[in-house]
Amino acid sequence: MIKSPGDLAEELRELPPSSAINLKISGDSYFDAIRGIVDIFAPKKDLDVIYITVAIPSHSIIDVLKILEIDLSRIYFVDCVSHTMIGGAKKHDNVYYVESPTMLENIMLKVEYLVRKTSERNNVIVLDAINALGIHNNVNILSEFLHIMLNNLRAQDAYSIVFTMDDTATEDTNNMMGLVCDLNISIGSDG
Amino acid sequence: MTDKTSIGIAELDRSLMNGVPKGYTILVTGAPGTGVELFAKQFAAAGIGSENVTYFSTTEGDEDVKKAMEEFGWEQDIRVVNIGKMYYEKVLAKNLEVSKYRQEGLKMRDILQFKMSQIDQTMDINFLTTLTYGISKLKPPFRIVLDSLDFFLEYYEEGDVLSAMRTIKAHTQLNEGIALVTMLKGVFSNRIESGVQDIVDVTIELERLREGSEFKRNILIRKVRNHPEKTKILSCVIDDKGISAKSL
Amino acid sequence: MDENKNNSVERERCPTGIDGLDNILNGGIPRGNTILFTGSCGTGKTTLSLEFLVHGALADENSLFISVTESSDKLTQNVIPYDFFEESLIKKGKLVFVDMPIIYERLGLTNVEFSLEDVDILVRAIGNLVDELSIKRLVIDSITSVCYRLKTEEKIREFILKIGKTLSTRGCTSMLISEISPSADRYSLYGVEEAIADGIVLMGNMERRGDLLRTLQVVKMRGTTHSRAKYVLDLTPAGVLLVPLLKGGGG
């Protein structure tokens, strides 16, 4: 169990590109996980970040990143929640909206577009979080989606990190993640 | 203001009603060489001074019309509308171009020369409409010469031509103008010939017969509206002063 | 018979430059094929066909877009937001736009209904342009507008056959864009076009649980094996992107 952002970044740096990681987040370590990836790991590896947000709207994350004084210029968001909220989608340069978290193909298409758009550098793709996608999609279509997207990203030497909120993960989700990801990493304050 | 006007040939005027009543539409027909075109110009010249004369020409150019009039010593103060030339520019020249592209193949430069905005402008022009519109704009007292109806009969549906004729006649009658229309004889169907004759008030036919080593010319008054007694044959002479007539 | 022959020998490909589509087609459209690109309006046919031409022009293949319905000025102004588009392609004559109404006008094809002779004249003129400009890729947008003036099945058949032959003998790979209503149960307005074309690519909108997805499906393509599955597409400044439609039946 990793405890700090720095440790998470170190652990990730050991991994080769094309890795797909199931990052299990427990307790209140959510922002530690984001910091470890976005603020430490990505700059050290010179990666552009593509951040798929399903759990909370992109502007909320952007606000937090600003407070943490994290450089936003190389972070792109695929925002799947704001459109489902009344008055949620605000125009922002680095934010690409998907109408609904059920439009999984469109998530893949936006990610694909951003990978191409940022083709000078390698990418790390963050999916935050599989639990939230599970609310809107059944496990069959979700496995299919992860399988296709993660394979595509592997083929493009990108790192993929899928968040699992440990306390709400179902057995189905855990089984699926075991199938599509290369390894599990846990981050948390307890245990 | 008199209610009669001269046709331009004294004896013919006398044989009709000492001229033709204003508002009349006259048809002049004849085979080629009988002097139909000259008749039209003499008729045009007769209106100069007292009427606004407009000469719609379908075959001759503006200058040709006036030059011919000059040669016979007539005034030339008339307006010539050259429908033939307009037709050539808009239709025949285009057809010529089209056949070139069809034969020799279309080149990119032929396409580049053309702008989409030009397309509407080259839409088919209906010259029959151009004619009737032109006539409807004339202010009385006016004298119209249409030389000749053949052009329209060749390119447009006969029904449309007859309907245009009726429009011209109605406008002439209403405004007490005078109109003369020429048409070749024996070229078009009886249906058209009688259709046109039915519309006009006076029909005059020019005739040329061979007698030995000479031509003998006649002017046939074939129809005078409501005056069948006035139909008759006059002998006709054409010399350097134009057409003159004598009672036989 | 010809079809079998074509299938046995691997034919040279004309890569569309649209990665997703080239993957579906195992490398691209067999060169010289005439493809019917069909779908209701707003499904991305024009955009996709333009990208096909831009990639061609970038690969030094002269490309021609014949616009039937919309003026080409408007197209060049509005429909080329691609990152990879270079203005110079048009200036150098690699990418050429022609308005069909000008071709009609120049050839005197002003009748509302074309005769068989008119069809010949039109096809010959397009052949002339392809020859003159050494065109390797051609798009006609849309063929449906041309078919409106052909009226009868016989003439439409004649037109598609002749244009297909004219273009394939010149090694020109072509997309004929066809408009259909969303509810249509066939791939072309007249039903004739689809039977004759070398390939059919169907573009549409698909509703799934309230979401509307743009889809693309290669229904037929002579001269290559290909996926017949439905794909979801997005029109982006990086070009048309495709991903497989998720089925969600899996488990």
XYZ file of C-alpha atoms in Angstrom:
690
model
C 0.000 0.000 0.000
C 1.413 3.270 -1.193
C 0.952 6.226 1.098
C 2.243 9.339 -0.665
C 2.132 10.974 -4.094
C 5.888 10.703 -4.397
C 5.865 6.983 -3.730
C 3.135 6.493 -6.321
C 5.161 8.399 -8.892
C 8.224 6.316 -8.106
C 6.293 3.096 -8.482
C 4.859 4.225 -11.828
C 8.251 5.304 -13.117
C 9.457 1.734 -12.734
C 6.892 0.610 -15.283
C 7.432 0.508 -19.032
C 5.206 2.472 -21.437
C 2.102 0.618 -22.594
C 1.322 -0.388 -19.050
C -2.311 -0.469 -17.966
C -2.640 0.018 -14.237
C -5.592 -0.536 -11.986
C -5.104 2.087 -9.282
C -7.152 1.218 -6.228
C -7.822 4.275 -4.170
C -9.011 3.968 -0.617
C -9.802 6.438 2.092
C -8.988 10.070 1.474
C -6.016 9.512 -0.829
C -7.868 10.612 -3.998
C -5.982 13.887 -4.354
C -2.691 12.217 -3.446
C -3.241 9.888 -6.379
C -3.956 12.793 -8.749
C -0.914 14.694 -7.517
C 1.341 11.696 -7.810
C 0.357 11.160 -11.442
C -0.230 14.650 -12.745
C 2.286 16.671 -10.769
C 5.180 14.255 -10.314
C 5.028 11.234 -12.621
C 3.921 12.982 -15.844
C 6.455 15.855 -15.761
C 9.285 13.504 -14.853
C 8.466 11.235 -17.778
C 7.635 14.201 -20.028
C 4.109 12.982 -20.638
C 0.980 14.828 -21.631
C -1.962 13.920 -19.446
C -5.352 12.956 -20.845
C -7.735 12.932 -17.935
C -11.100 11.257 -18.409
C -13.408 12.472 -15.720
C -16.592 10.611 -14.951
C -16.810 11.079 -11.210
C -16.631 14.843 -10.840
C -16.793 17.685 -13.397
C -13.544 18.799 -14.953
C -13.824 22.312 -13.602
C -13.858 20.989 -10.043
C -10.627 19.105 -10.714
C -9.146 22.117 -12.454
C -9.979 24.231 -9.403
C -8.200 21.777 -7.132
C -5.167 21.569 -9.435
C -4.983 25.347 -9.424
C -4.992 25.406 -5.611
C -2.210 22.821 -5.644
C -0.399 25.086 -8.145
C -0.090 22.334 -10.687
C 0.751 23.318 -14.286
C -2.403 22.814 -16.363
C -0.956 23.482 -19.791
C -0.250 19.831 -20.513
C -3.377 18.342 -19.057
C -6.350 17.644 -21.313
C -9.717 16.658 -19.997
C -12.354 14.405 -21.476
C -15.316 15.430 -19.398
C -18.231 12.965 -19.322
C -20.209 14.455 -16.458
C -20.646 18.151 -17.067
C -23.078 17.680 -19.947
C -25.357 15.657 -17.722
C -25.487 18.500 -15.212
C -27.638 21.551 -15.687
C -25.421 24.406 -16.809
C -22.388 22.260 -16.175
C -20.380 22.476 -19.397
C -18.271 25.619 -19.554
C -16.011 26.324 -22.437
C -12.417 25.667 -21.553
C -9.477 25.276 -23.924
C -8.255 21.926 -22.723
C -11.610 20.365 -21.966
C -13.412 18.105 -24.452
C -16.921 17.125 -23.572
C -18.684 13.834 -24.103
C -22.438 14.166 -23.898
C -22.984 11.280 -21.581
C -20.948 8.599 -19.791
C -22.974 6.053 -21.762
C -21.331 7.188 -24.996
C -18.268 5.068 -24.419
C -17.278 5.151 -28.085
C -17.156 8.915 -27.957
C -14.855 8.741 -24.938
C -12.518 6.571 -27.003
C -12.782 8.972 -29.929
C -11.922 12.003 -27.805
C -8.975 10.182 -26.263
C -7.836 9.108 -29.713
C -8.093 12.682 -30.929
C -6.070 13.983 -27.983
C -3.411 11.330 -28.435
C -3.039 12.517 -32.031
C -3.178 16.164 -31.067
C -0.364 15.700 -28.563
C 1.645 13.420 -30.784
C 5.024 15.041 -30.022
C 5.012 13.526 -26.558
C 3.888 10.323 -24.997
C 0.724 10.226 -22.946
C -0.604 9.041 -19.667
C -4.343 8.487 -19.703
C -6.234 8.656 -16.431
C -9.721 7.210 -16.165
C -11.423 8.619 -13.068
C -13.125 6.355 -12.203
C -14.365 2.948 -13.288
C -16.942 2.913 -10.473
C -18.605 6.001 -11.885
C -18.701 4.511 -15.391
C -20.217 1.400 -13.833
C -23.191 3.428 -12.670
C -24.129 4.185 -16.285
C -22.989 1.059 -18.109
C -23.335 -2.647 -17.563
C -20.252 -4.701 -16.974
C -20.359 -6.346 -20.408
C -20.124 -3.149 -22.407
C -17.690 -1.717 -19.889
C -15.270 -4.643 -20.282
C -15.535 -4.316 -24.041
C -14.805 -0.599 -23.806
C -11.799 -1.018 -21.510
C -10.464 -3.870 -23.555
C -10.563 -1.931 -26.812
C -9.396 1.387 -25.399
C -6.555 -0.006 -23.317
C -5.325 -2.103 -26.229
C -5.361 0.932 -28.495
C -3.439 2.936 -25.936
C -0.939 0.146 -25.452
C -0.342 0.161 -29.192
C 0.483 3.843 -28.898
C 2.934 3.391 -25.997
C 0.717 5.294 -23.620
C 0.372 4.642 -19.910
C -3.177 3.977 -18.805
C -4.238 4.397 -15.220
C -7.764 3.423 -14.250
C -9.002 4.569 -10.846
C -11.014 2.172 -8.750
C -12.592 3.570 -5.620
C -11.880 0.641 -3.370
C -14.775 1.086 -0.997
C -17.468 1.033 -3.703
C -15.952 -1.466 -6.124
C -18.084 -4.504 -6.833
C -16.746 -7.978 -7.347
C -17.661 -7.749 -11.042
C -15.612 -4.600 -11.397
C -12.654 -6.116 -9.647
C -12.766 -9.207 -11.842
C -12.984 -7.097 -14.985
C -10.117 -4.875 -13.929
C -8.053 -7.948 -13.229
C -8.627 -9.055 -16.812
C -7.894 -5.821 -18.648
C -5.104 -4.293 -16.548
C -1.523 -5.426 -16.268
C -1.149 -4.767 -12.555
C -2.855 -3.411 -9.494
C -1.476 -0.619 -7.346
C -3.183 0.465 -4.145
C -2.943 3.848 -2.575
C -4.441 4.700 0.816
C -3.898 6.168 4.209
C -4.963 3.134 6.216
C -3.774 -0.466 6.308
C -56.605 64.460 -83.820
C -57.666 62.263 -86.648
C -58.785 58.720 -86.002
C -57.071 57.416 -89.121
C -53.444 57.057 -89.977
C -51.598 56.363 -93.191
C -50.233 52.997 -94.138
C -47.643 54.745 -96.329
C -49.082 53.868 -99.731
C -51.613 56.440 -100.954
C -53.797 54.209 -103.138
C -53.855 51.521 -100.502
C -54.994 54.080 -97.905
C -57.753 55.145 -100.241
C -58.859 51.577 -100.853
C -59.137 50.935 -97.149
C -60.812 53.696 -95.167
C -58.761 56.652 -96.322
C -56.074 55.289 -94.111
C -56.395 52.717 -91.352
C -58.264 53.398 -88.146
C -56.035 53.840 -85.131
C -55.903 50.770 -82.952
C -55.616 48.446 -85.937
C -53.187 45.590 -86.325
C -52.151 44.802 -89.875
C -50.630 41.634 -91.249
C -48.499 41.774 -94.355
C -47.605 38.476 -95.945
C -45.965 37.379 -99.130
C -43.396 35.051 -100.590
C -39.731 36.072 -100.463
C -38.975 38.783 -103.015
C -42.449 40.292 -103.001
C -41.330 43.324 -100.963
C -42.709 42.511 -97.545
C -39.655 43.902 -95.749
C -39.750 47.069 -97.839
C -43.448 47.428 -97.078
C -42.605 47.279 -93.388
C -40.059 50.072 -93.711
C -42.327 52.253 -95.817
C -45.017 51.769 -93.194
C -42.498 52.740 -90.492
C -41.465 55.876 -92.376
C -45.108 56.939 -92.760
C -45.447 57.296 -89.009
C -42.404 59.508 -88.471
C -43.342 62.940 -87.157
C -46.775 62.046 -85.861
C -46.099 58.789 -84.043
C -43.327 57.115 -82.050
C -42.135 54.439 -84.397
C -40.550 51.271 -83.015
C -39.226 48.691 -85.438
C -38.668 45.215 -84.037
C -36.250 43.503 -86.370
C -35.498 39.820 -86.177
C -33.134 39.426 -89.117
C -31.744 42.806 -90.135
C -29.363 44.885 -88.054
C -30.265 48.404 -86.875
C -28.077 49.959 -89.517
C -29.460 47.766 -92.295
C -32.982 48.904 -91.526
C -32.077 52.599 -91.523
C -29.813 52.321 -94.538
C -32.592 50.731 -96.578
C -34.898 53.551 -95.566
C -32.294 56.119 -96.538
C -31.894 54.555 -99.972
C -35.550 55.168 -100.660
C -35.265 58.743 -99.467
C -37.267 58.287 -96.282
C -36.640 59.761 -92.858
C -35.029 57.347 -90.439
C -36.159 58.771 -87.151
C -37.322 55.457 -85.710
C -36.237 53.198 -82.873
C -34.984 49.817 -83.976
C -35.050 46.939 -81.494
C -32.817 44.240 -82.822
C -34.214 41.010 -81.470
C -32.222 38.973 -83.962
C -28.978 40.299 -82.593
C -30.068 39.766 -79.005
C -30.982 36.245 -79.933
C -27.662 35.640 -81.545
C -25.758 36.920 -78.563
C -27.754 35.062 -75.963
C -28.608 31.848 -77.694
C -26.817 31.140 -80.927
C -23.397 32.220 -79.695
C -23.915 30.067 -76.641
C -25.028 27.088 -78.720
C -21.928 27.496 -80.791
C -19.805 27.464 -77.656
C -21.638 24.458 -76.272
C -21.086 22.478 -79.452
C -17.401 23.341 -79.266
C -17.150 22.007 -75.715
C -19.083 18.922 -76.668
C -16.879 18.254 -79.675
C -13.456 19.233 -78.416
C -13.949 18.348 -74.778
C -14.302 20.506 -71.718
C -11.105 21.989 -70.332
C -10.461 23.230 -66.826
C -9.866 26.734 -68.104
C -13.348 26.734 -69.659
C -14.722 26.031 -66.211
C -12.524 28.557 -64.438
C -13.623 31.293 -66.828
C -17.099 30.890 -65.514
C -18.411 31.914 -62.133
C -21.391 30.407 -60.382
C -22.881 33.890 -60.153
C -23.084 34.061 -63.941
C -25.392 31.101 -64.193
C -28.639 32.878 -63.412
C -27.866 35.558 -65.970
C -27.615 33.080 -68.784
C -30.893 31.387 -68.041
C -32.993 31.002 -71.122
C -34.425 34.303 -72.195
C -37.885 34.165 -73.653
C -37.725 36.579 -76.551
C -41.440 36.415 -77.003
C -41.791 37.825 -73.517
C -39.091 40.375 -74.315
C -41.143 41.441 -77.317
C -44.497 41.747 -75.605
C -42.910 43.462 -72.634
C -41.154 45.922 -74.950
C -44.436 46.684 -76.668
C -46.372 47.055 -73.441
C -43.934 49.815 -72.434
C -44.606 51.941 -75.535
C -46.372 55.263 -74.993
C -49.030 56.407 -77.484
C -49.180 57.593 -80.115
C -47.099 54.672 -81.271
C -46.509 52.711 -84.428
C -45.117 49.190 -84.146
C -43.454 47.222 -86.878
C -42.643 43.599 -86.234
C -40.533 42.172 -89.032
C -41.036 39.330 -88.780
C -43.280 36.943 -86.926
C -41.469 34.045 -88.630
C -38.666 34.188 -86.110
C -41.017 33.601 -83.201
C -42.989 30.925 -84.988
C -39.755 29.082 -85.563
C -38.559 29.095 -81.967
C -41.698 29.110 -79.857
C -44.885 27.137 -79.489
C -47.550 28.406 -81.877
C -50.009 28.824 -79.017
C -47.560 31.108 -77.250
C -46.978 33.139 -80.391
C -50.698 33.571 -81.008
C -51.214 34.584 -77.424
C -48.417 37.159 -77.750
C -50.091 38.425 -80.927
C -53.332 38.890 -79.024
C -51.493 40.828 -76.327
C -49.905 43.083 -78.926
C -53.220 43.630 -80.644
C -55.005 44.403 -77.381
C -52.348 46.883 -76.343
C -52.434 48.560 -79.750
C -56.208 48.778 -79.745
C -56.445 50.115 -76.226
C -53.859 52.812 -76.797
C -55.000 53.662 -80.315
C -51.605 52.853 -81.705
C -51.030 51.049 -84.950
C -49.162 47.812 -85.525
C -47.879 45.982 -88.555
C -46.657 42.406 -88.477
C -44.976 40.586 -91.343
C -45.076 36.873 -91.996
C -43.859 34.709 -94.851
C -46.592 33.114 -96.897
C -46.869 29.376 -97.344
C -44.219 28.442 -94.796
C -46.317 27.771 -91.744
C -49.346 25.583 -91.303
C -52.801 26.749 -92.273
C -53.709 26.602 -88.646
C -51.116 29.246 -87.783
C -51.832 31.380 -90.826
C -55.520 31.475 -90.165
C -54.884 31.917 -86.462
C -52.845 35.045 -87.102
C -55.289 36.312 -89.723
C -58.083 35.885 -87.286
C -56.379 38.143 -84.776
C -55.376 40.985 -87.100
C -57.780 43.624 -88.460
C -56.320 43.912 -91.926
C -54.473 41.356 -93.995
C -52.463 42.440 -96.984
C -50.726 40.025 -99.275
C -48.002 40.965 -101.709
C -47.943 38.881 -104.842
C -45.492 38.557 -107.701
C -46.462 36.739 -110.872
C -44.396 36.016 -113.912
C -45.840 37.292 -117.175
C -43.620 36.447 -120.064
C -40.271 38.031 -119.395
C -41.590 40.284 -116.632
C -42.895 40.163 -113.077
C -46.305 41.482 -112.418
C -46.874 42.659 -108.859
C -50.155 42.890 -106.994
C -51.307 44.011 -103.594
C -54.147 41.864 -102.343
C -56.361 43.286 -99.645
C -57.474 39.981 -98.241
C -59.231 40.997 -95.103
C -60.623 44.187 -93.620
C -62.406 43.715 -90.342
C -66.158 44.217 -90.788
C -65.645 45.436 -94.369
C -65.543 42.440 -96.684
C -66.532 44.784 -99.505
C -63.150 46.419 -99.273
C -61.176 43.328 -100.137
C -59.699 43.815 -103.569
C -56.622 43.554 -105.725
C -54.421 46.538 -106.537
C -51.649 46.620 -109.032
C -48.297 47.327 -107.471
C -45.147 49.069 -108.638
C -41.842 49.071 -106.810
C -39.301 51.709 -107.844
C -36.659 53.909 -106.233
C -39.369 55.724 -104.266
C -40.692 52.548 -102.758
C -43.985 50.780 -103.188
C -46.933 52.426 -104.928
C -50.291 51.041 -105.913
C -52.915 51.574 -108.591
C -56.481 50.413 -108.771
C -56.956 47.917 -111.517
C -16.663 -13.602 -62.893
C -14.568 -10.491 -62.906
C -15.179 -10.159 -59.249
C -13.531 -13.500 -58.523
C -10.551 -12.607 -60.608
C -10.176 -9.365 -58.732
C -10.359 -11.117 -55.421
C -7.736 -13.718 -56.214
C -5.067 -11.135 -56.991
C -4.287 -8.554 -54.338
C -5.216 -5.242 -55.881
C -3.305 -2.037 -55.429
C -4.866 0.131 -52.741
C -5.752 3.761 -52.602
C -5.337 4.576 -48.901
C -8.063 6.956 -47.850
C -5.718 8.441 -45.254
C -8.450 7.896 -42.682
C -6.733 5.333 -40.455
C -9.891 3.760 -39.155
C -11.345 3.316 -42.626
C -8.099 1.991 -44.080
C -8.004 -0.578 -41.282
C -11.534 -1.683 -42.078
C -10.592 -1.998 -45.753
C -7.302 -3.772 -45.133
C -5.239 -0.921 -46.485
C -7.597 1.247 -48.470
C -10.018 1.294 -51.374
C -8.907 -0.979 -54.247
C -7.597 1.511 -56.780
C -10.031 2.446 -59.526
C -13.099 1.443 -57.542
C -16.185 3.635 -57.631
C -17.691 3.747 -54.177
C -21.139 4.835 -53.182
C -20.943 6.871 -49.984
C -24.409 6.920 -48.697
C -26.305 8.305 -45.740
C -28.817 10.858 -44.591
C -27.791 14.461 -44.252
C -25.492 15.496 -41.451
C -23.790 12.127 -41.189
C -20.401 13.408 -42.345
C -20.280 12.212 -45.957
C -18.968 15.448 -47.418
C -16.414 15.907 -44.646
C -15.122 12.371 -44.995
C -14.894 12.571 -48.773
C -13.020 15.864 -48.548
C -10.531 14.302 -46.178
C -10.028 11.474 -48.674
C -9.133 14.083 -51.287
C -6.899 16.156 -49.010
C -4.885 13.059 -48.086
C -4.657 12.217 -51.764
C -3.404 15.684 -52.631
C -0.864 15.486 -49.789
C 0.333 12.176 -51.224
C 0.793 13.871 -54.597
C -2.325 12.378 -56.162
C -4.337 15.028 -57.968
C -7.795 15.160 -56.483
C -11.035 16.583 -57.833
C -14.198 17.512 -55.954
C -17.257 18.057 -58.131
C -19.844 19.887 -56.129
C -23.403 19.532 -57.352
C -25.488 21.064 -54.616
C -23.333 23.482 -52.689
C -21.087 26.101 -54.228
C -17.455 25.059 -53.964
C -16.441 28.485 -52.665
C -18.564 27.872 -49.615
C -17.084 24.411 -49.162
C -13.502 25.567 -49.232
C -14.318 28.297 -46.761
C -16.312 26.243 -44.298
C -15.496 22.596 -44.515
C -11.733 22.394 -44.275
C -10.785 22.919 -40.645
C -8.228 20.091 -40.740
C -4.902 20.504 -38.982
C -3.216 18.770 -41.899
C -4.809 20.853 -44.655
C -2.487 23.097 -46.621
C -3.845 26.018 -48.625
C -1.096 25.446 -51.178
C -2.728 22.176 -52.272
C -5.429 24.222 -53.977
C -3.021 26.797 -55.364
C -0.797 24.103 -56.835
C -3.803 22.410 -58.420
C -3.388 19.230 -56.390
C -6.849 19.715 -54.953
C -9.361 21.032 -57.453
C -12.942 22.094 -56.880
C -15.440 22.307 -59.713
C -19.098 23.261 -59.588
C -21.266 20.858 -61.536
C -23.731 23.608 -62.562
C -20.879 25.205 -64.502
C -20.245 21.933 -66.316
C -23.957 21.708 -67.113
C -23.947 25.282 -68.334
C -20.890 24.920 -70.517
C -22.229 21.742 -72.072
C -25.670 23.218 -72.584
C -27.234 20.568 -70.322
C -30.050 22.868 -69.350
C -32.990 20.508 -69.661
C -34.623 19.475 -66.442
C -34.465 15.866 -67.576
C -31.311 14.524 -69.191
C -31.441 12.270 -72.219
C -29.150 9.280 -72.743
C -27.120 11.481 -75.032
C -26.797 14.076 -72.274
C -25.521 11.325 -69.959
C -22.824 10.498 -72.505
C -21.869 14.137 -72.868
C -21.623 14.593 -69.112
C -19.576 11.449 -68.519
C -17.247 12.342 -71.381
C -16.706 15.815 -69.948
C -15.832 14.391 -66.530
C -13.455 11.972 -68.267
C -11.871 14.898 -70.084
C -11.245 16.728 -66.826
C -9.790 13.617 -65.196
C -7.448 13.234 -68.172
C -6.474 16.869 -68.396
C -5.705 17.242 -64.704
C -4.360 13.672 -64.203
C -6.930 13.118 -61.473
C -6.429 10.070 -59.273
C -9.175 10.733 -56.748
C -12.615 12.057 -57.456
C -15.672 12.907 -55.395
C -19.084 13.806 -56.780
C -21.257 15.385 -54.097
C -23.933 14.361 -54.581
C -24.813 11.808 -57.188
C -28.406 11.983 -55.990
C -28.714 15.509 -57.351
C -27.500 14.251 -60.717
C -29.911 11.318 -60.567
C -32.827 13.703 -60.021
C -32.235 14.870 -63.563
C -31.856 11.373 -64.962
C -35.228 10.261 -63.611
C -35.386 6.744 -65.042
C -33.611 3.666 -63.700
C -32.267 2.983 -67.161
C -30.487 6.314 -67.344
C -29.194 6.112 -63.788
C -27.796 2.661 -64.517
C -26.227 3.969 -67.704
C -24.714 6.923 -65.886
C -23.215 4.971 -62.974
C -21.889 2.236 -65.277
C -20.322 4.710 -67.661
C -18.852 6.972 -65.029
C -17.489 3.931 -63.202
C -15.885 2.617 -66.374
C -14.546 6.017 -67.408
C -12.913 6.491 -64.011
C -11.604 2.980 -63.437
C -9.881 2.807 -66.818
C -8.054 5.954 -65.770
C -7.079 4.459 -62.420
C -9.139 7.065 -60.664
C -10.613 6.050 -57.317
C -13.956 7.706 -56.764
C -16.544 8.393 -54.128
C -20.058 9.092 -55.309
C -22.053 10.642 -52.516
C -25.630 9.528 -52.214
C -28.337 11.049 -50.068
C -30.944 8.824 -48.508
C -33.614 9.454 -45.959
C -32.833 8.066 -42.500
C -35.711 5.610 -42.713
C -34.800 4.235 -46.139
C -34.431 0.483 -46.322
C -31.883 0.672 -49.092
C -28.578 2.342 -49.733
C -29.491 4.691 -52.559
C -32.487 6.753 -53.505
C -33.206 4.815 -56.668
C -31.889 1.419 -55.642
C -29.998 1.169 -58.912
C -26.807 2.900 -57.859
C -26.056 0.436 -55.080
C -26.196 -2.581 -57.354
C -23.649 -1.191 -59.764
C -21.126 0.553 -57.516
C -17.922 -1.285 -56.603
C -18.442 -0.507 -52.973
C -20.969 0.875 -50.532
C -20.121 2.736 -47.381
C -23.128 3.545 -45.255
C -23.064 6.462 -42.870
C -25.825 7.061 -40.400
C -27.026 8.113 -37.018
C -27.739 5.384 -34.515
C -29.775 5.787 -31.406
C -28.794 3.734 -28.394
C -30.576 4.249 -25.126
C -31.211 7.902 -25.969
C -27.715 8.615 -27.261
C -27.214 9.483 -30.919
C -24.027 8.071 -32.412
C -22.640 8.767 -35.884
C -21.884 5.450 -37.512
C -20.046 4.116 -40.531
C -20.296 0.685 -42.057
C -18.642 -0.795 -45.119
C -21.440 -2.827 -46.630
C -19.700 -3.930 -49.799
C -16.273 -3.494 -51.337
C -15.120 -5.304 -54.421
C -11.498 -6.345 -54.518
C -10.799 -6.646 -50.807
C -11.915 -8.397 -47.695
C -13.259 -5.994 -45.148
C -15.053 -5.699 -41.867
C -18.790 -5.293 -42.190
C -19.168 -4.154 -38.602
C -20.527 -0.802 -37.570
C -18.091 1.825 -36.389
C -18.673 5.035 -34.506
C -17.033 8.121 -35.896
C -16.120 11.606 -34.833
C -15.296 14.513 -37.121
C -12.258 16.200 -35.603
C -9.627 18.659 -36.772
C -7.307 15.635 -36.917
C -9.710 14.130 -39.449
C -12.366 11.463 -39.195
C -11.706 9.090 -36.314
C -13.324 5.691 -36.015
C -13.797 3.223 -33.199
C -15.777 -0.002 -33.227
C -19.359 0.219 -32.060
C -19.530 -1.490 -28.678
C -21.979 -4.353 -28.580
C -22.153 -4.912 -24.886
C -23.382 -8.440 -25.377
C -20.063 -9.967 -24.379
C -20.624 -11.934 -21.219
